[in-house]
Amino acid sequence: GKPIPVSQKLPEGVTLTKQQQQQYATDVGVAISLARASRADCSEAAMALAPYARNPQQQHIDELRRLLCYIVQTKDYGIKYDGPLALQPGLHPERPQIFVDANLMNGMATIGVVVIVNGGVVNGYSKFVQRPVGSATEAEISAINFGVKEASYLKFIMKDLELPIADDPIIVFSDSKTAIAIANSDSTRTTTTHYLDKLRYVQHQRRENVVRLQHVKAEFQIADCLTKHVSGPKLRGNIQHFMVIK
């Protein structure tokens, strides 16, 4: 099973009763809380349903019910901590890894971030970008920006704990070669005008050796399921790297 059918595009809302709207908003809030706590596999589905909280229609309620049923039926799923796991060939598994991805649809972007330390997920979430996005590259730069922020915070904790790898840059993986090339340069392009602050922050953190940006092949991009509807096998293939599946 899976939270929402693949390629499912939810329609615009129509007015329902106030009680139905309140119940919908409450249930979506529960789904988002679970997704942020330990059910990252439900994160994208919850984010897809959230924008309709003020004005849902019956199909949104049906899809939310599907999501909640999926959560109940997979209640044994959870975050997996079973020692170092090399998710990217050639990378030391004990080093922090951050995977970021973005999906652009109708001018709006959904961003997914997965933070892994010593083979265990310490953070994983989807985020809906509120402002319009001009291109897929801008969406990917926004995703990298979120990943770099996570890396900066993680770096602060590692230095405070005086860990031996605290001085090494944290690798942020993205599957967008174009976005990585722009972020690795010291120049800006006109296509990133609205995202100059985000881009400059990424470039600054890279120059300060806080992060290193690296391309990841699609088959190793575990944040993919946090940004778009994927098939059941693809979803399980992504989340098996960081969740217990029974």
mmCIF file of N, CA, C and O in Angstrom, residues 61-119:
data_model
loop_
_atom_site.group_PDB
_atom_site.id
_atom_site.type_symbol
_atom_site.label_atom_id
_atom_site.label_comp_id
_atom_site.label_asym_id
_atom_site.label_seq_id
_atom_site.Cartn_x
_atom_site.Cartn_y
_atom_site.Cartn_z
ATOM 1 N N ILE A 61 -11.101 14.549 1.756
ATOM 2 C CA ILE A 61 -11.417 13.763 2.953
ATOM 3 C C ILE A 61 -11.165 12.281 2.697
ATOM 4 O O ILE A 61 -10.634 11.565 3.552
ATOM 5 N N ASP A 62 -11.530 11.818 1.495
ATOM 6 C CA ASP A 62 -11.306 10.410 1.150
ATOM 7 C C ASP A 62 -9.817 10.083 1.124
ATOM 8 O O ASP A 62 -9.384 9.028 1.615
ATOM 9 N N GLU A 63 -9.008 10.990 0.552
ATOM 10 C CA GLU A 63 -7.572 10.749 0.490
ATOM 11 C C GLU A 63 -6.932 10.821 1.872
ATOM 12 O O GLU A 63 -5.995 10.083 2.175
ATOM 13 N N LEU A 64 -7.454 11.704 2.720
ATOM 14 C CA LEU A 64 -6.958 11.780 4.097
ATOM 15 C C LEU A 64 -7.302 10.496 4.846
ATOM 16 O O LEU A 64 -6.477 9.969 5.607
ATOM 17 N N ARG A 65 -8.498 9.982 4.625
ATOM 18 C CA ARG A 65 -8.882 8.716 5.253
ATOM 19 C C ARG A 65 -7.965 7.589 4.775
ATOM 20 O O ARG A 65 -7.567 6.715 5.555
ATOM 21 N N ARG A 66 -7.615 7.623 3.494
ATOM 22 C CA ARG A 66 -6.692 6.622 2.947
ATOM 23 C C ARG A 66 -5.341 6.709 3.652
ATOM 24 O O ARG A 66 -4.751 5.687 4.022
ATOM 25 N N LEU A 67 -4.853 7.932 3.851
ATOM 26 C CA LEU A 67 -3.574 8.132 4.521
ATOM 27 C C LEU A 67 -3.613 7.613 5.952
ATOM 28 O O LEU A 67 -2.695 6.918 6.405
ATOM 29 N N LEU A 68 -4.683 7.934 6.689
ATOM 30 C CA LEU A 68 -4.790 7.493 8.080
ATOM 31 C C LEU A 68 -4.900 5.975 8.160
ATOM 32 O O LEU A 68 -4.337 5.339 9.064
ATOM 33 N N CYS A 69 -5.620 5.370 7.207
ATOM 34 C CA CYS A 69 -5.708 3.902 7.175
ATOM 35 C C CYS A 69 -4.339 3.282 6.894
ATOM 36 O O CYS A 69 -3.973 2.255 7.486
ATOM 37 N N TYR A 70 -3.580 3.922 6.000
ATOM 38 C CA TYR A 70 -2.219 3.443 5.706
ATOM 39 C C TYR A 70 -1.356 3.492 6.962
ATOM 40 O O TYR A 70 -0.598 2.556 7.247
ATOM 41 N N ILE A 71 -1.475 4.573 7.736
ATOM 42 C CA ILE A 71 -0.688 4.700 8.968
ATOM 43 C C ILE A 71 -1.049 3.603 9.955
ATOM 44 O O ILE A 71 -0.178 2.983 10.578
ATOM 45 N N VAL A 72 -2.340 3.324 10.110
ATOM 46 C CA VAL A 72 -2.791 2.287 11.042
ATOM 47 C C VAL A 72 -2.312 0.911 10.578
ATOM 48 O O VAL A 72 -1.843 0.090 11.385
ATOM 49 N N GLN A 73 -2.414 0.655 9.267
ATOM 50 C CA GLN A 73 -2.028 -0.655 8.738
ATOM 51 C C GLN A 73 -0.516 -0.872 8.772
ATOM 52 O O GLN A 73 -0.061 -2.009 8.700
ATOM 53 N N THR A 74 0.250 0.197 8.851
ATOM 54 C CA THR A 74 1.713 0.088 8.890
ATOM 55 C C THR A 74 2.251 0.651 10.207
ATOM 56 O O THR A 74 3.312 1.275 10.238
ATOM 57 N N LYS A 75 1.511 0.429 11.281
ATOM 58 C CA LYS A 75 1.899 0.978 12.582
ATOM 59 C C LYS A 75 3.202 0.395 13.100
ATOM 60 O O LYS A 75 3.803 0.954 14.032
ATOM 61 N N ASP A 76 3.672 -0.723 12.528
ATOM 62 C CA ASP A 76 4.944 -1.299 12.946
ATOM 63 C C ASP A 76 6.132 -0.622 12.284
ATOM 64 O O ASP A 76 7.277 -0.902 12.643
ATOM 65 N N TYR A 77 5.874 0.243 11.316
ATOM 66 C CA TYR A 77 6.967 0.974 10.681
ATOM 67 C C TYR A 77 7.548 1.972 11.678
ATOM 68 O O TYR A 77 6.841 2.495 12.537
ATOM 69 N N GLY A 78 8.827 2.256 11.550
ATOM 70 C CA GLY A 78 9.450 3.230 12.442
ATOM 71 C C GLY A 78 10.862 3.529 12.004
ATOM 72 O O GLY A 78 11.384 2.914 11.070
ATOM 73 N N ILE A 79 11.491 4.478 12.654
ATOM 74 C CA ILE A 79 12.869 4.824 12.331
ATOM 75 C C ILE A 79 13.797 3.680 12.726
ATOM 76 O O ILE A 79 13.638 3.078 13.779
ATOM 77 N N LYS A 80 14.754 3.396 11.874
ATOM 78 C CA LYS A 80 15.649 2.270 12.088
ATOM 79 C C LYS A 80 17.032 2.765 12.494
ATOM 80 O O LYS A 80 17.644 3.574 11.807
ATOM 81 N N TYR A 81 17.524 2.267 13.616
ATOM 82 C CA TYR A 81 18.890 2.539 14.057
ATOM 83 C C TYR A 81 19.584 1.199 14.261
ATOM 84 O O TYR A 81 19.477 0.586 15.316
ATOM 85 N N ASP A 82 20.265 0.713 13.241
ATOM 86 C CA ASP A 82 20.911 -0.593 13.370
ATOM 87 C C ASP A 82 22.383 -0.532 12.968
ATOM 88 O O ASP A 82 22.930 -1.471 12.421
ATOM 89 N N GLY A 83 23.021 0.591 13.253
ATOM 90 C CA GLY A 83 24.439 0.713 12.956
ATOM 91 C C GLY A 83 24.686 1.378 11.616
ATOM 92 O O GLY A 83 23.769 1.664 10.858
ATOM 93 N N PRO A 84 25.951 1.632 11.302
ATOM 94 C CA PRO A 84 26.302 2.335 10.070
ATOM 95 C C PRO A 84 25.777 1.628 8.832
ATOM 96 O O PRO A 84 25.823 0.406 8.719
ATOM 97 N N LEU A 85 25.283 2.437 7.893
ATOM 98 C CA LEU A 85 24.774 1.919 6.629
ATOM 99 C C LEU A 85 25.253 2.846 5.526
ATOM 100 O O LEU A 85 24.931 4.032 5.520
ATOM 101 N N ALA A 86 26.055 2.314 4.618
ATOM 102 C CA ALA A 86 26.580 3.134 3.522
ATOM 103 C C ALA A 86 25.494 3.320 2.475
ATOM 104 O O ALA A 86 25.121 2.386 1.778
ATOM 105 N N LEU A 87 24.951 4.514 2.380
ATOM 106 C CA LEU A 87 23.900 4.800 1.424
ATOM 107 C C LEU A 87 24.450 5.292 0.092
ATOM 108 O O LEU A 87 23.778 5.225 -0.914
ATOM 109 N N GLN A 88 25.644 5.790 0.088
ATOM 110 C CA GLN A 88 26.271 6.293 -1.120
ATOM 111 C C GLN A 88 27.620 5.616 -1.285
ATOM 112 O O GLN A 88 28.465 5.706 -0.399
ATOM 113 N N PRO A 89 27.861 4.899 -2.389
ATOM 114 C CA PRO A 89 29.132 4.192 -2.574
ATOM 115 C C PRO A 89 30.325 5.126 -2.435
ATOM 116 O O PRO A 89 30.333 6.247 -2.939
ATOM 117 N N GLY A 90 31.355 4.659 -1.717
ATOM 118 C CA GLY A 90 32.570 5.437 -1.550
ATOM 119 C C GLY A 90 32.543 6.406 -0.393
ATOM 120 O O GLY A 90 33.534 7.103 -0.148
ATOM 121 N N LEU A 91 31.439 6.460 0.340
ATOM 122 C CA LEU A 91 31.331 7.393 1.463
ATOM 123 C C LEU A 91 31.427 6.629 2.775
ATOM 124 O O LEU A 91 30.859 5.552 2.922
ATOM 125 N N HIS A 92 32.180 7.178 3.720
ATOM 126 C CA HIS A 92 32.281 6.547 5.032
ATOM 127 C C HIS A 92 30.921 6.608 5.727
ATOM 128 O O HIS A 92 30.375 7.693 5.939
ATOM 129 N N PRO A 93 30.329 5.475 6.108
ATOM 130 C CA PRO A 93 28.972 5.474 6.658
ATOM 131 C C PRO A 93 28.844 6.187 7.987
ATOM 132 O O PRO A 93 27.751 6.601 8.358
ATOM 133 N N GLU A 94 29.960 6.353 8.715
ATOM 134 C CA GLU A 94 29.860 7.003 10.022
ATOM 135 C C GLU A 94 29.773 8.527 9.893
ATOM 136 O O GLU A 94 29.501 9.212 10.889
ATOM 137 N N ARG A 95 29.999 9.053 8.720
ATOM 138 C CA ARG A 95 29.950 10.496 8.543
ATOM 139 C C ARG A 95 28.520 10.960 8.255
ATOM 140 O O ARG A 95 27.755 10.242 7.617
ATOM 141 N N PRO A 96 28.174 12.152 8.703
ATOM 142 C CA PRO A 96 26.823 12.673 8.449
ATOM 143 C C PRO A 96 26.557 12.803 6.950
ATOM 144 O O PRO A 96 27.448 13.137 6.168
ATOM 145 N N GLN A 97 25.333 12.508 6.571
ATOM 146 C CA GLN A 97 24.907 12.610 5.183
ATOM 147 C C GLN A 97 23.555 13.312 5.150
ATOM 148 O O GLN A 97 22.684 12.999 5.958
ATOM 149 N N ILE A 98 23.401 14.231 4.227
ATOM 150 C CA ILE A 98 22.127 14.925 4.067
ATOM 151 C C ILE A 98 21.696 14.803 2.611
ATOM 152 O O ILE A 98 22.450 15.175 1.705
ATOM 153 N N PHE A 99 20.501 14.265 2.412
ATOM 154 C CA PHE A 99 19.946 14.115 1.074
ATOM 155 C C PHE A 99 18.816 15.117 0.891
ATOM 156 O O PHE A 99 17.927 15.216 1.751
ATOM 157 N N VAL A 100 18.854 15.872 -0.198
ATOM 158 C CA VAL A 100 17.811 16.860 -0.469
ATOM 159 C C VAL A 100 17.266 16.646 -1.875
ATOM 160 O O VAL A 100 17.991 16.239 -2.788
ATOM 161 N N ASP A 101 15.995 16.928 -2.019
ATOM 162 C CA ASP A 101 15.354 16.800 -3.331
ATOM 163 C C ASP A 101 14.222 17.814 -3.414
ATOM 164 O O ASP A 101 13.739 18.316 -2.382
ATOM 165 N N ALA A 102 13.796 18.126 -4.621
ATOM 166 C CA ALA A 102 12.703 19.076 -4.823
ATOM 167 C C ALA A 102 11.865 18.632 -6.007
ATOM 168 O O ALA A 102 12.373 18.011 -6.945
ATOM 169 N N ASN A 103 10.591 18.950 -5.959
ATOM 170 C CA ASN A 103 9.684 18.655 -7.064
ATOM 171 C C ASN A 103 8.854 19.894 -7.356
ATOM 172 O O ASN A 103 8.261 20.489 -6.452
ATOM 173 N N LEU A 104 8.829 20.294 -8.611
ATOM 174 C CA LEU A 104 8.108 21.498 -9.036
ATOM 175 C C LEU A 104 6.835 21.099 -9.758
ATOM 176 O O LEU A 104 6.864 20.299 -10.692
ATOM 177 N N MET A 105 5.702 21.638 -9.295
ATOM 178 C CA MET A 105 4.421 21.365 -9.934
ATOM 179 C C MET A 105 3.565 22.622 -9.881
ATOM 180 O O MET A 105 3.341 23.179 -8.815
ATOM 181 N N ASN A 106 3.120 23.069 -11.058
ATOM 182 C CA ASN A 106 2.266 24.257 -11.169
ATOM 183 C C ASN A 106 2.896 25.485 -10.511
ATOM 184 O O ASN A 106 2.219 26.289 -9.874
ATOM 185 N N GLY A 107 4.210 25.623 -10.645
ATOM 186 C CA GLY A 107 4.897 26.789 -10.118
ATOM 187 C C GLY A 107 5.163 26.764 -8.632
ATOM 188 O O GLY A 107 5.735 27.712 -8.088
ATOM 189 N N MET A 108 4.800 25.680 -7.945
ATOM 190 C CA MET A 108 5.038 25.547 -6.511
ATOM 191 C C MET A 108 5.939 24.335 -6.280
ATOM 192 O O MET A 108 5.868 23.347 -7.003
ATOM 193 N N ALA A 109 6.776 24.429 -5.251
ATOM 194 C CA ALA A 109 7.775 23.389 -5.011
ATOM 195 C C ALA A 109 7.538 22.683 -3.684
ATOM 196 O O ALA A 109 7.140 23.301 -2.698
ATOM 197 N N THR A 110 7.790 21.378 -3.690
ATOM 198 C CA THR A 110 7.825 20.578 -2.466
ATOM 199 C C THR A 110 9.254 20.110 -2.268
ATOM 200 O O THR A 110 9.877 19.588 -3.194
ATOM 201 N N ILE A 111 9.767 20.300 -1.066
ATOM 202 C CA ILE A 111 11.162 19.985 -0.758
ATOM 203 C C ILE A 111 11.222 18.846 0.248
ATOM 204 O O ILE A 111 10.431 18.795 1.190
ATOM 205 N N GLY A 112 12.156 17.938 0.033
ATOM 206 C CA GLY A 112 12.369 16.831 0.956
ATOM 207 C C GLY A 112 13.797 16.828 1.470
ATOM 208 O O GLY A 112 14.737 17.065 0.702
ATOM 209 N N VAL A 113 13.958 16.579 2.761
ATOM 210 C CA VAL A 113 15.284 16.564 3.396
ATOM 211 C C VAL A 113 15.386 15.338 4.298
ATOM 212 O O VAL A 113 14.483 15.070 5.092
ATOM 213 N N VAL A 114 16.480 14.607 4.183
ATOM 214 C CA VAL A 114 16.763 13.470 5.061
ATOM 215 C C VAL A 114 18.164 13.646 5.635
ATOM 216 O O VAL A 114 19.131 13.779 4.882
ATOM 217 N N VAL A 115 18.272 13.682 6.961
ATOM 218 C CA VAL A 115 19.556 13.854 7.643
ATOM 219 C C VAL A 115 19.923 12.531 8.315
ATOM 220 O O VAL A 115 19.155 12.008 9.128
ATOM 221 N N ILE A 116 21.094 12.010 7.980
ATOM 222 C CA ILE A 116 21.526 10.713 8.496
ATOM 223 C C ILE A 116 22.865 10.862 9.203
ATOM 224 O O ILE A 116 23.797 11.463 8.668
ATOM 225 N N VAL A 117 22.953 10.342 10.408
ATOM 226 C CA VAL A 117 24.191 10.348 11.182
ATOM 227 C C VAL A 117 24.463 8.929 11.661
ATOM 228 O O VAL A 117 23.615 8.316 12.303
ATOM 229 N N ASN A 118 25.630 8.419 11.326
ATOM 230 C CA ASN A 118 26.025 7.061 11.724
ATOM 231 C C ASN A 118 25.010 6.012 11.286
ATOM 232 O O ASN A 118 24.718 5.051 11.988
ATOM 233 N N GLY A 119 24.448 6.204 10.109
ATOM 234 C CA GLY A 119 23.523 5.235 9.556
ATOM 235 C C GLY A 119 22.110 5.343 10.052
ATOM 236 O O GLY A 119 21.247 4.561 9.654
#
